[in-house]
Coordinates of C-alpha atoms in Angstrom, one line a residue:
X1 CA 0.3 -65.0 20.9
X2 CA -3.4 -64.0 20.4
X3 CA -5.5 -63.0 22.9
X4 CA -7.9 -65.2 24.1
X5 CA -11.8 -64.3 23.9
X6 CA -13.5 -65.0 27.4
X7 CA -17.4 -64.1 26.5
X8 CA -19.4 -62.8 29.4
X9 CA -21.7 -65.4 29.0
X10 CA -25.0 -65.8 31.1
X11 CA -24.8 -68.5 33.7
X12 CA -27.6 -70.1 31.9
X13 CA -25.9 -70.3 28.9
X14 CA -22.9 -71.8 30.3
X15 CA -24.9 -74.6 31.7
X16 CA -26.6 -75.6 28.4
X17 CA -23.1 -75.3 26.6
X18 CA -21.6 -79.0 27.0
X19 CA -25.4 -80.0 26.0
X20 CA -25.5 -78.3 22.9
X21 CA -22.0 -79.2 21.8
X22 CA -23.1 -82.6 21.8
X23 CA -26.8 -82.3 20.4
X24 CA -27.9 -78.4 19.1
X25 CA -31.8 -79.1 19.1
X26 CA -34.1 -81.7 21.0
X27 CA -35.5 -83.9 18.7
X28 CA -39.4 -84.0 18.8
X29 CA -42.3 -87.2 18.9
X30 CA -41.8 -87.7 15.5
X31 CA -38.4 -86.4 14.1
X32 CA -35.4 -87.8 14.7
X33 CA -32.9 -84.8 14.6
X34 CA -30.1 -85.5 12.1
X35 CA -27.9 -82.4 12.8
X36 CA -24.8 -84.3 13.7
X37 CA -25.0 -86.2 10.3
X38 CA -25.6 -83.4 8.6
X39 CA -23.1 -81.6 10.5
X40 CA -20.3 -84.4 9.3
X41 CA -21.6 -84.1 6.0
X42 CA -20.0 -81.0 4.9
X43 CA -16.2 -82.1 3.7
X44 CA -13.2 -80.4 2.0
X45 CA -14.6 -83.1 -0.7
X46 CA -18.0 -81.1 -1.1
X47 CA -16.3 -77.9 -1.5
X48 CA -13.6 -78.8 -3.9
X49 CA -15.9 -79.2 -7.2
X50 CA -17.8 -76.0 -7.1
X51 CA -15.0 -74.0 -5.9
X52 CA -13.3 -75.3 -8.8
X53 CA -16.0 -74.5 -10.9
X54 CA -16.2 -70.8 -9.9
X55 CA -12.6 -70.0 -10.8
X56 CA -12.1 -71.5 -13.8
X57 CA -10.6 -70.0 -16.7
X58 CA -14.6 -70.5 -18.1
X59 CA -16.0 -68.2 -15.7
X60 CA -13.6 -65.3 -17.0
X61 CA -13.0 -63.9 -13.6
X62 CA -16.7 -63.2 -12.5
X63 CA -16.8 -59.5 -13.5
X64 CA -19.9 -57.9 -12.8
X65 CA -22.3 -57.3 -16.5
X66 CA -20.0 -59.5 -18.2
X67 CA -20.7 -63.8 -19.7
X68 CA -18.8 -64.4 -16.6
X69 CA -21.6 -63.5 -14.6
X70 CA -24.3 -65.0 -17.0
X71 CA -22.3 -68.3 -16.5
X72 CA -22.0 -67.6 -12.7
X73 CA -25.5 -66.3 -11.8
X74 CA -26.5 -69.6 -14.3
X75 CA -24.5 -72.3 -12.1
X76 CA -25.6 -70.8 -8.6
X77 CA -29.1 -70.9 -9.6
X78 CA -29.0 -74.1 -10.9
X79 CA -27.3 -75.5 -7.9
X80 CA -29.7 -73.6 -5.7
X81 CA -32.8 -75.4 -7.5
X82 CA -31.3 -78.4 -7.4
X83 CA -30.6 -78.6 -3.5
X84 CA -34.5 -77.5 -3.4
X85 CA -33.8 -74.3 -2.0
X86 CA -36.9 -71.7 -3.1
X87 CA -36.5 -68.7 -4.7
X88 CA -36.0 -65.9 -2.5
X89 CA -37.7 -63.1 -4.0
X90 CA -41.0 -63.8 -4.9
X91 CA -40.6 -66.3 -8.2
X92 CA -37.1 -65.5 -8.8
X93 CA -33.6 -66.4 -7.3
X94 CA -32.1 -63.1 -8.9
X95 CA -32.3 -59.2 -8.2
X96 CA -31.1 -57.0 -10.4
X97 CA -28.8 -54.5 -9.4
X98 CA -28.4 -51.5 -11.6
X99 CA -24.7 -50.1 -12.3
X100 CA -22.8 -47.6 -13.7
X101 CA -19.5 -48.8 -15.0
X102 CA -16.9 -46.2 -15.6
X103 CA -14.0 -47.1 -17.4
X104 CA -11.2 -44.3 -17.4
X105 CA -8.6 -44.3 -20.6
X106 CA -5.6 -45.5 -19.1
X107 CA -3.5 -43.0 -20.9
X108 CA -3.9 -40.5 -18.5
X109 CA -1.1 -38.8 -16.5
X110 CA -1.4 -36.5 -13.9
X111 CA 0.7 -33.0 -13.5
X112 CA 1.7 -31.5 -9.7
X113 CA 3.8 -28.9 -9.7
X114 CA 6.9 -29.9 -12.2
X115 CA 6.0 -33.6 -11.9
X116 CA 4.6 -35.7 -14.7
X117 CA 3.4 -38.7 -12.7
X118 CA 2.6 -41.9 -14.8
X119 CA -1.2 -44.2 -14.9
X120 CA -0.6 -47.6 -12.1
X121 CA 3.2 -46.2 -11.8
X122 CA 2.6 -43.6 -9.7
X123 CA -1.1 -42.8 -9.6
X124 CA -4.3 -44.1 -10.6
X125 CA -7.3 -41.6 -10.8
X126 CA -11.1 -41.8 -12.2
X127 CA -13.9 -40.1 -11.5
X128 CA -18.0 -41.5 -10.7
X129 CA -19.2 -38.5 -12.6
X130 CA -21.4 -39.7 -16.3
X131 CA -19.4 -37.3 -17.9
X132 CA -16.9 -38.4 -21.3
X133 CA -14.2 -36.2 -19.7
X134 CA -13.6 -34.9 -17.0
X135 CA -10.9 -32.0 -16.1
X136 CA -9.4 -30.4 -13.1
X137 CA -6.8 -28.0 -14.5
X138 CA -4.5 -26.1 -12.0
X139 CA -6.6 -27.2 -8.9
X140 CA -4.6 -26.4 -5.7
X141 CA -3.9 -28.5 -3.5
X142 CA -4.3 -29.1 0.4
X143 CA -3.2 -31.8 2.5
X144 CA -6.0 -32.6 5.3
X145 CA -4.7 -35.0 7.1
X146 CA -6.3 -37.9 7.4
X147 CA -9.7 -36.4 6.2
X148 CA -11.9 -37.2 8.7
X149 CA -15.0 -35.4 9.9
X150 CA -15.7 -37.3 13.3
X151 CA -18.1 -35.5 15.9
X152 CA -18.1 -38.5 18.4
X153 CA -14.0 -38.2 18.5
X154 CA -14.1 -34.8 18.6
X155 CA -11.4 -34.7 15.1
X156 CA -12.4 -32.5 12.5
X157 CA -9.7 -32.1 9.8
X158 CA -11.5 -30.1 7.7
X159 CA -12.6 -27.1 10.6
X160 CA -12.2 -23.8 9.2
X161 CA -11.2 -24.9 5.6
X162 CA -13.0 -23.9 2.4
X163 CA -11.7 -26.9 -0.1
X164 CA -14.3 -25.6 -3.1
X165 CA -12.4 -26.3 -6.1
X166 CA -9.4 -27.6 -4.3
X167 CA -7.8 -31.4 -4.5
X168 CA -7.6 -32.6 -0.8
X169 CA -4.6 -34.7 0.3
X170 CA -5.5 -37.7 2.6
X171 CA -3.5 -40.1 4.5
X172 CA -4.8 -43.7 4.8
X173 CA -6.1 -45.1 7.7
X174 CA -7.2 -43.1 11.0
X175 CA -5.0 -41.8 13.4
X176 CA -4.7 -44.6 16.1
X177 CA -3.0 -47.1 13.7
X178 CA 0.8 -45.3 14.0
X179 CA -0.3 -43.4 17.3
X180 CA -1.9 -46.0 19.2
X181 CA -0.4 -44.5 22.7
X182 CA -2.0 -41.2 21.8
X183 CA -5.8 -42.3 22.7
X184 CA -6.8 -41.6 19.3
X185 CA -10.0 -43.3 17.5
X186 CA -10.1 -47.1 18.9
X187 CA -6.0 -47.6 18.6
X188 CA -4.7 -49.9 16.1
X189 CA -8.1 -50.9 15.5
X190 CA -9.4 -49.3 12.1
X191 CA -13.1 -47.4 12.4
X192 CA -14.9 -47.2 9.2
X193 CA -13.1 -43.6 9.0
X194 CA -10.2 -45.3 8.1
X195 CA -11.5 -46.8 5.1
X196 CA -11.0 -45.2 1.2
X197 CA -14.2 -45.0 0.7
X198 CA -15.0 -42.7 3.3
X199 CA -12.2 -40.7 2.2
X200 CA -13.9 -40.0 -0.9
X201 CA -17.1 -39.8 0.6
X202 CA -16.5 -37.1 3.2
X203 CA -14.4 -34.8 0.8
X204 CA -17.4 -35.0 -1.6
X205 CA -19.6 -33.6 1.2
X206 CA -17.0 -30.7 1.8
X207 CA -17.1 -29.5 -1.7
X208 CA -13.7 -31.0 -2.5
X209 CA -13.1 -30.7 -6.6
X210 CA -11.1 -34.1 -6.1
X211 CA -9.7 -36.3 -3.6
X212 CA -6.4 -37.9 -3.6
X213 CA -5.2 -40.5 -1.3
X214 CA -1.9 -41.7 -0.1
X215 CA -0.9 -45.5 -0.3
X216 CA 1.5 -46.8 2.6
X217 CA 1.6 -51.3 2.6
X218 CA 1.3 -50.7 6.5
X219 CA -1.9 -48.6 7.3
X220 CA -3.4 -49.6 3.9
X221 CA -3.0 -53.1 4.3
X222 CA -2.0 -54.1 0.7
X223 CA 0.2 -53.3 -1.2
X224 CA 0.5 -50.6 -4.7
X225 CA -0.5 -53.6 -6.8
X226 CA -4.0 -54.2 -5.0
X227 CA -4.5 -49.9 -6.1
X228 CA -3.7 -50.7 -9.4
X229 CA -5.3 -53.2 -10.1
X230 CA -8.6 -52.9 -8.1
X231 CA -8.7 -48.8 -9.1
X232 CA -7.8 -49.2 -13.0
X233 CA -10.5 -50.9 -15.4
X234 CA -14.0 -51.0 -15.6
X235 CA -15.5 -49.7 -12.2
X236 CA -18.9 -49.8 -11.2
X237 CA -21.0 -47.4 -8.7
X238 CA -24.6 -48.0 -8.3
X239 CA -27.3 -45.6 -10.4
X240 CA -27.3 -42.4 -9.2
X241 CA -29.7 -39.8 -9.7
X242 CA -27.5 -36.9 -10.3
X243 CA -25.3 -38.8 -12.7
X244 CA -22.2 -38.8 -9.4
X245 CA -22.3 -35.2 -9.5
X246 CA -22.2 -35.1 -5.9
X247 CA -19.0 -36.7 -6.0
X248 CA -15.2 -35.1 -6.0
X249 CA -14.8 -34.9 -9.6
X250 CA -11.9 -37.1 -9.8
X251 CA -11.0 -39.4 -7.1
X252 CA -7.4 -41.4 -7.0
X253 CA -4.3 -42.5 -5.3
X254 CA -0.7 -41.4 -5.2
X255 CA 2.2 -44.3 -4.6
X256 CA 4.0 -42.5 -1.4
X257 CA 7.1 -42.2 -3.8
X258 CA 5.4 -39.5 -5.5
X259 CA 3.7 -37.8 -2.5
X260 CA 7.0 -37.5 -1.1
X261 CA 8.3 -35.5 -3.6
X262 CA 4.9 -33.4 -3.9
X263 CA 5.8 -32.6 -0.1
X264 CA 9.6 -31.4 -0.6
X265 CA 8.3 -29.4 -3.9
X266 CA 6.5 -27.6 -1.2
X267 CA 8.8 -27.5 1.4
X268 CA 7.4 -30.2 3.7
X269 CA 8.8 -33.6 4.6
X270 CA 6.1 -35.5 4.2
X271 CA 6.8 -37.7 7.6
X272 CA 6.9 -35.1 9.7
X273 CA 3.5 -33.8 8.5
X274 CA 2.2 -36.9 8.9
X275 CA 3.1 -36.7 12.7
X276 CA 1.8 -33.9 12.8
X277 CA -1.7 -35.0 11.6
X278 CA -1.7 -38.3 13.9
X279 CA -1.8 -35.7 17.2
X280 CA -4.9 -33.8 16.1
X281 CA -7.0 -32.4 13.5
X282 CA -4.4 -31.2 10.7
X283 CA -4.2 -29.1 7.6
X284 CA -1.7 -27.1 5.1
X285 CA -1.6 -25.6 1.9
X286 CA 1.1 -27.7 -0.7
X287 CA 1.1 -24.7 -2.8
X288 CA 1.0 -26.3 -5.9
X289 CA -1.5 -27.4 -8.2
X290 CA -2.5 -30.5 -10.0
X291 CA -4.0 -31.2 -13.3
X292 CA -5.5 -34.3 -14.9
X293 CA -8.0 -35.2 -17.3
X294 CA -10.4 -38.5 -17.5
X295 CA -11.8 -39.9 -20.7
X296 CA -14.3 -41.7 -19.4
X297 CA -17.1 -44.5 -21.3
X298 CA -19.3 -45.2 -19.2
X299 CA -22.7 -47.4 -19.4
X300 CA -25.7 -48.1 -17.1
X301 CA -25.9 -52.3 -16.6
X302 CA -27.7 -54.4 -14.2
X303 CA -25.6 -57.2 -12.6
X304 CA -27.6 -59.3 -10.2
X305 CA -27.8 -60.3 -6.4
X306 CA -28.7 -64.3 -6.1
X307 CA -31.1 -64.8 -3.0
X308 CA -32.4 -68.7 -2.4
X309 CA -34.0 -69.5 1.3
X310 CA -34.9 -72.7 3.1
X311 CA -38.3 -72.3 4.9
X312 CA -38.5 -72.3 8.5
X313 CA -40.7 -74.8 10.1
X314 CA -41.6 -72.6 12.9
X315 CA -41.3 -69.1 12.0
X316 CA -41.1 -68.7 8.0
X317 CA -40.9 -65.1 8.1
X318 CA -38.1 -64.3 10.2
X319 CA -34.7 -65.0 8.6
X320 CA -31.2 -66.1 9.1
X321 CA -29.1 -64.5 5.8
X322 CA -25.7 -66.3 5.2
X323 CA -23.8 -63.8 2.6
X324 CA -20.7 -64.2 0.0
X325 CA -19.9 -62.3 -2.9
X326 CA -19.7 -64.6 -6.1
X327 CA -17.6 -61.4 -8.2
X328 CA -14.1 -60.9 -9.0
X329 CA -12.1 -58.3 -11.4
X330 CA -12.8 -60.3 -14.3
X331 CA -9.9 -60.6 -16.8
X332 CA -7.0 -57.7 -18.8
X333 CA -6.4 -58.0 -21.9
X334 CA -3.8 -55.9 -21.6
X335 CA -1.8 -58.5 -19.9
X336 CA 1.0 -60.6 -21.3
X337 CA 0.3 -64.0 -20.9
X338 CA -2.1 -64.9 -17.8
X339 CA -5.2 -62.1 -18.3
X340 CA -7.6 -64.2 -16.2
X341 CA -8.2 -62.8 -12.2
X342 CA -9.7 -66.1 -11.5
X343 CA -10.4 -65.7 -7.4
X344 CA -10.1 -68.8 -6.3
X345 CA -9.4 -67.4 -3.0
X346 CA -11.4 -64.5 -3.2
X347 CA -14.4 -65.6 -2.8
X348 CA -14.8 -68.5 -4.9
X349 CA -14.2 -69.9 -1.6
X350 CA -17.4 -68.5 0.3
X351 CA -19.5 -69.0 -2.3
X352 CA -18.4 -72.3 -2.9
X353 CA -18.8 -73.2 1.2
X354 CA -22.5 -71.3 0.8
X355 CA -23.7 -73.9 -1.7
X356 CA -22.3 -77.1 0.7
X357 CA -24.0 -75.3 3.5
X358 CA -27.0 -75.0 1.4
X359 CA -27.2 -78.5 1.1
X360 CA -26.4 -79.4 4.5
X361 CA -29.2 -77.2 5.9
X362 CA -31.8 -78.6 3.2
X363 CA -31.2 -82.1 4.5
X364 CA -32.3 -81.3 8.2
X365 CA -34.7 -82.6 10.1
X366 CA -36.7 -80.9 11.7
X367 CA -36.0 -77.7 9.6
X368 CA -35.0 -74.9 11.8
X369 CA -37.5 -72.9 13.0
X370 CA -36.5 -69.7 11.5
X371 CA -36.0 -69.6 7.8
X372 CA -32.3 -69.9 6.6
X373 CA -31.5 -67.3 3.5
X374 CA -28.4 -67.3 0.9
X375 CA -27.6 -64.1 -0.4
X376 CA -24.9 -64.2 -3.0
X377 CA -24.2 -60.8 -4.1
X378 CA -22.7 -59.2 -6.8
X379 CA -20.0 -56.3 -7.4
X380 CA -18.3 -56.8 -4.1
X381 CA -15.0 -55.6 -5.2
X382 CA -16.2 -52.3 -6.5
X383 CA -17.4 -51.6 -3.0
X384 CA -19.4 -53.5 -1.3
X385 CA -22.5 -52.3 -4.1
X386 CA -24.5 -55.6 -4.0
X387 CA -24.9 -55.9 -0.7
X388 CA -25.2 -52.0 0.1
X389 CA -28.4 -52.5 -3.0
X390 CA -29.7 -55.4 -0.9
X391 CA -29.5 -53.4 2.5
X392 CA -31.1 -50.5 0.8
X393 CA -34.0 -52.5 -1.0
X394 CA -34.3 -55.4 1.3
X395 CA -36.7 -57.9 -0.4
X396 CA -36.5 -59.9 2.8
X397 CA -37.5 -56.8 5.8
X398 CA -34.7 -55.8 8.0
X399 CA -37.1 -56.0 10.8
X400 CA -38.1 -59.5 10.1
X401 CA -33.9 -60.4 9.7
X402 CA -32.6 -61.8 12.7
X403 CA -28.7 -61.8 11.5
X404 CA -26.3 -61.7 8.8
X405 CA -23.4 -64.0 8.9
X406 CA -20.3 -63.9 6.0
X407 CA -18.2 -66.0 4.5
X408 CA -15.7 -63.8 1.9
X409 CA -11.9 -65.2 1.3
X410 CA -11.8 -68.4 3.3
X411 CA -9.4 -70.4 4.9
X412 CA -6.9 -72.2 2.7
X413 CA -4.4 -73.1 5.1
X414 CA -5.7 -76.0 6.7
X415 CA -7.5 -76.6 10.3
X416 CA -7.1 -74.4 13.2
X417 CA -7.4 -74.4 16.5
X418 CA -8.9 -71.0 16.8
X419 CA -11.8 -69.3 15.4
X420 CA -10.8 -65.6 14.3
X421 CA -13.3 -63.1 14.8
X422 CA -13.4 -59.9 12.8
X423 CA -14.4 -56.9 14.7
X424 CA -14.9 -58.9 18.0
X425 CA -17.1 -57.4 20.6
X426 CA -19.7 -56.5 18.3
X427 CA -22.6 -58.4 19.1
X428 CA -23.6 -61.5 21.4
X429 CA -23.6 -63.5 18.0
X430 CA -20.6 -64.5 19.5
X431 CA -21.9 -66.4 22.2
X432 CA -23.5 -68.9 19.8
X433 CA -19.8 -68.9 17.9
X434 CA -18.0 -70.0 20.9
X435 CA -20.9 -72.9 21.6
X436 CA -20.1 -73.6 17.8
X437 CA -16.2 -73.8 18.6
X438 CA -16.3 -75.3 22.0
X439 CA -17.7 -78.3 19.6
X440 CA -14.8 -78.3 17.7
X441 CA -12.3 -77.9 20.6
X442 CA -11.6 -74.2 19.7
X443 CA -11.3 -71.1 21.1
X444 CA -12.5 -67.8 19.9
X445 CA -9.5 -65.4 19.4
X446 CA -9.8 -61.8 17.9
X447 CA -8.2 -61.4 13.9
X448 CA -4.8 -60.7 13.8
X449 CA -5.1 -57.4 12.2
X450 CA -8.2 -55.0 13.7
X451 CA -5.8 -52.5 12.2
X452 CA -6.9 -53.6 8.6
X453 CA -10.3 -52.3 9.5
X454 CA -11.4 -56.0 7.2
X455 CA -15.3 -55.5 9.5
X456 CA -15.9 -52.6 6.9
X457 CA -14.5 -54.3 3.8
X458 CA -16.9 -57.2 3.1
X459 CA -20.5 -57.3 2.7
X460 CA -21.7 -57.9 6.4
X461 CA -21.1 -54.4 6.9
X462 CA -23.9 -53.4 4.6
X463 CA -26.2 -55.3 6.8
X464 CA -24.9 -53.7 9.8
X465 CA -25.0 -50.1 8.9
X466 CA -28.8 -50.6 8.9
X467 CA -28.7 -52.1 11.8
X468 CA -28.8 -56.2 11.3
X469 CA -25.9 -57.8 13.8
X470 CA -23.5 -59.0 11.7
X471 CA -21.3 -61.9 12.5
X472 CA -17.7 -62.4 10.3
X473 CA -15.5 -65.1 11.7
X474 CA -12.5 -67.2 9.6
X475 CA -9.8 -69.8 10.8
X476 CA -7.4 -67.9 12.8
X477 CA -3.7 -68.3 13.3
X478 CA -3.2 -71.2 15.3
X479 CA -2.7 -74.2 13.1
X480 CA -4.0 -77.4 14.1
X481 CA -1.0 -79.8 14.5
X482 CA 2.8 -79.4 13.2
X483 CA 2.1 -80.9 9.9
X484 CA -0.5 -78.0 9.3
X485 CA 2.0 -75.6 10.0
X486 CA 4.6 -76.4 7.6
X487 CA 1.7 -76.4 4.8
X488 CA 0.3 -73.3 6.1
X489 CA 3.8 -71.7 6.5
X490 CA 4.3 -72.3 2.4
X491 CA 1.0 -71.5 1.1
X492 CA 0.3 -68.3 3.2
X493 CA 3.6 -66.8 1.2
X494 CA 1.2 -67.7 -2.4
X495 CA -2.3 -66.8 -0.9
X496 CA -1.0 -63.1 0.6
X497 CA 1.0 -62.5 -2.6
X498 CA -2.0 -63.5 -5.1
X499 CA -4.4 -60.9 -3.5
X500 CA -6.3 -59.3 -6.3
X501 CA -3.6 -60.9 -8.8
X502 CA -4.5 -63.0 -11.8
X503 CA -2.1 -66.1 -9.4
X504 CA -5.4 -66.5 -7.4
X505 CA -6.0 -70.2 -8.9
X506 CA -7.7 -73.0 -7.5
X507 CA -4.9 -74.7 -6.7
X508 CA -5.3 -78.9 -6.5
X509 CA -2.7 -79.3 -3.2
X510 CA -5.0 -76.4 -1.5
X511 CA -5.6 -78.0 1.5
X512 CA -9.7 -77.3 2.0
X513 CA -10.1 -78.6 5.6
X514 CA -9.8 -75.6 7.2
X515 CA -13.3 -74.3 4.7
X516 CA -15.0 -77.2 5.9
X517 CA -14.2 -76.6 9.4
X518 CA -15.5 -73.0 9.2
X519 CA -18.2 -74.0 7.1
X520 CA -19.4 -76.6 9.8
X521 CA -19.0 -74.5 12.6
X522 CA -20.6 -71.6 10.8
X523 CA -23.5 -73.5 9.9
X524 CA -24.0 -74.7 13.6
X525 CA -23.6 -70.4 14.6
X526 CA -26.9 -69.7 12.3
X527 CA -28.9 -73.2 13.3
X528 CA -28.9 -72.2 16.7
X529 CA -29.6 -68.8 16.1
X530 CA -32.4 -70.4 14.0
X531 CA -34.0 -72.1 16.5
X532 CA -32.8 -69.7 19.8
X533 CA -36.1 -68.0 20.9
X534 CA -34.4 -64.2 21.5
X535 CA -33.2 -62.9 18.6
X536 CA -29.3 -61.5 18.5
X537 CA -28.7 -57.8 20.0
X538 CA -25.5 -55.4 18.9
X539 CA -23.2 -54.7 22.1
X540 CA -24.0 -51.6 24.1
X541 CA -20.0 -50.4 23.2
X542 CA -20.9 -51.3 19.6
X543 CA -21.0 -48.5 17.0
X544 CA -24.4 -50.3 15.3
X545 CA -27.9 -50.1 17.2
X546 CA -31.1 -51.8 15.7
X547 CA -33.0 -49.8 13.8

């Protein structure tokens, strides 16, 4: 059974909350405020058509730099124009984002030891470098444990090592997911040093010639199919000065099939040195080496970010951004049958509930104080890159953004009678969620997983590495009557199993209440921020600080 959030809120907050359930904003002399309408407005029957739209087989899967995107970036900006939204930055509802998309020849193999091991069988590499090919021939390698450099947590698996040249061997995850007794890190909770793409990152700063992680379902949180298909293709990086020189020169992941068997070539059992590197800071020579070679094309493109913003009545130049990502994997036409990876789910589904939110905010009156921003970004699934482009070139200034809140892969499976909060404890955006559930006779519950470490996998996270509190909430677990749960209990078997796969299809039995319910109460979460006079702060025990 989840645990139940009780929020420390302020006793003047508690006695304005039954009020502001029932009516968020006092209406003035002249206006009569029409937020409950408005509110009511927003329907499964709103979202249905444009969520439809985005994953059709017409939008070819939304890959970044391809017609898919023309067509996307054409529809959101016409929907955007129509619901009178203004552009966001300056005349224009697009920034460009430049990429570099690296495609690796997928008739690579990669040599350890005696082993041949085979491309999206048993490995998947690449490398970020501009380079036509790229080769690491004979580079030894070393197993570092879970590869992470972490001052604060006193863990430093790379202490004393010299890893020049050298292909580092990672584990997935941070310690506390399979230790969570031992004290380590926050427990089952990921930190962002569980992610891959620290991984990569910090081995890069170490002088690592290549990185290779190992997949586990568990500590990973998806399965070998998500690596092969989200790691092989076309994949983008932003435009980088030294052409990703700084970067391992070939980055990639091993099924744990194969690491296995790289462990007993060197005498190791590879559980046991895992335990091993789950009590402390943790390295050891494989003695063997590993050899593979990347063809690489690669090209620069520019994708783009889609930014629309309703004025605020009040205070125009402070801003409430909404996020989504409108990008998928596009389609492989190396596939038999099906190539298309529509997303439906991912995130046709946000974007979809940002344009039905759009519309609902436009129709308010009064507008909210603050102005209300909808960023859309692009190239998502390659990393986070729109959103880390938009954090890094703000068009709107992080000092006059008051808070990000995301809507990425939303709820399918019908109403709920909890509000699931990813990463809870973060920031005192919360209090204004539970005001928003307490309307809807919820209750605000942490995700099921904190192990998955999902607050550093979707684009919120760009906004709060600079310092913006960043809210990401979904339906939780709790479904809303017995009928529910039999509809839930079949389609959550579809929805988990078409993760990143070409199944992820609008489907027309979806039920979409549970979008419109999270789309309503998200709505109210940034209207009151909108119009709250103190602006949202990060917790003290938070890891993010305001800039």
């Amino acid at each position: 059974m989840k645990k139940i959030l009780l929020l420390p809120l302020v006793v003047s907050s508690v006695a304005w909350l039954s009020a502001c359930s029932q009516e968020p904003a006092a209406t003035t002399s002249t206006e009569q405020n029409n937020f409950d309408a408005v509110y009511n407005s927003i329907t499964a029957d709103k979202i249905a058509p444009p969520l439809k739209t985005l994953a059709s087989d017409e939008f070819e899967g939304r890959l970044p730099t391809t017609a898919g995107e023309k067509k996307t970036l054409d529809f959101l900006v016409s929907e955007f124009k129509r619901l009178g939204l203004e552009p966001g930055n300056g005349d224009s509802y697009l920034q460009a984002v430049e990429l570099m998309e690296i495609t690796a020849d997928p008739g690579m193999t990669m040599t350890i030891g005696n082993h041949t091991f085979d491309y999206k069988t048993d490995m998947v590499a690449g490398s970020k470098r501009e380079q036509d090919v790229v080769t690491l021939t004979d580079s030894e390698l070393v197993f570092v444990g879970y590869g992470i450099n972490a001052p604060e947590y006193e863990w430093n698996d790379y202490e004393g090592l010299d890893v020049t040249g050298k292909t580092v061997v990672i584990l997935v995850n941070d310690p506390g997911f399979e230790n969570p007794e031992g004290g380590k890190f926050q427990g089952t909770t990921m930190t962002y040093y569980g992610r891959w793409s620290y991984k990569y990152e910090e081995a890069s700063r170490q002088g690592a010639a290549g990185a290779i992680i190992v997949h586990e379902t568990a500590p990973a949180s998806y399965g070998w199919s998500v690596v092969a298909n989200s790691w092989s293709g076309p994949q983008y990086g932003l435009v980088s000065p030294d052409k990703g020189a700084s970067r391992v020169a070939v980055e990639g992941w091993l099924t744990l099939d194969a690491a296995t068997r790289v462990f007993a070539d060197a005498g190791l059992d590879f559980e046991e040195e895992k335990a091993k590197a789950m009590q402390g800071p943790y390295s050891v020579p494989l003695e063997q080496n590993m050899s593979v070679t990347v063809q690489n094309t690669y090209q620069a493109s520019t994708s783009y970010n889609v930014l629309a913003t309703l004025p605020g009545s009040e205070k125009p130049d402070e801003h409430v951004i909404y996020t989504s990502h409108w990008d998928h994997l596009g389609k492989d036409e190396s596939l038999e049958g099906d190539q298309i990876y529509n997303g439906a789910h991912d995130n046709a589904t946000g974007t979809a509930a940002a344009l039905v939110m759009a519309e609902a905010f436009s129709k308010l009156t009064p507008a909210p104080k603050r102005s209300v921003s909808f960023l859309i970004v692009t190239a998502e699934e390659q990393g986070l890159l729109g959103s880390k482009y938009y954090a890094d070139n703000p068009i709107i200034p992080l000092n006059k953004t008051v808070a990000n809140i995301n809507m990425d892969a939303m709820n399918v499976l019908g109403k709920t009678k909890d509000i699931a909060v990813i990463g809870m404890g973060k920031s005192d955006l919360e209090e204004e969620l539970t005001i928003a559930a307490t309307r809807q006779g919820r209750t605000v519950t942490q995700e099921d997983r904190p192990e998955a470490g999902y607050y550093y996998r979707s684009d919120h996270f760009s906004f709060a590495k600079v310092g913006v509190p960043a809210l990401y909430a979904k339906g939780g677990s709790e479904p809303f009557d017995e009928e529910t749960a039999k509809y839930r209990k079949r389609t959550s078997v579809i929805v988990t199993g078409c993760y990143h796969q070409v199944c992820d299809k609008f489907r027309d039995d979806w039920d979409l209440s549970g979008i419109s319910q999270d789309t309503q109460l998200l709505m109210e979460v940034g209207y009151l921020v909108a119009n709250k006079d103190s602006w949202p702060q990060w917790r003290e025990t938070s890891e993010f600080q305001r800039k």
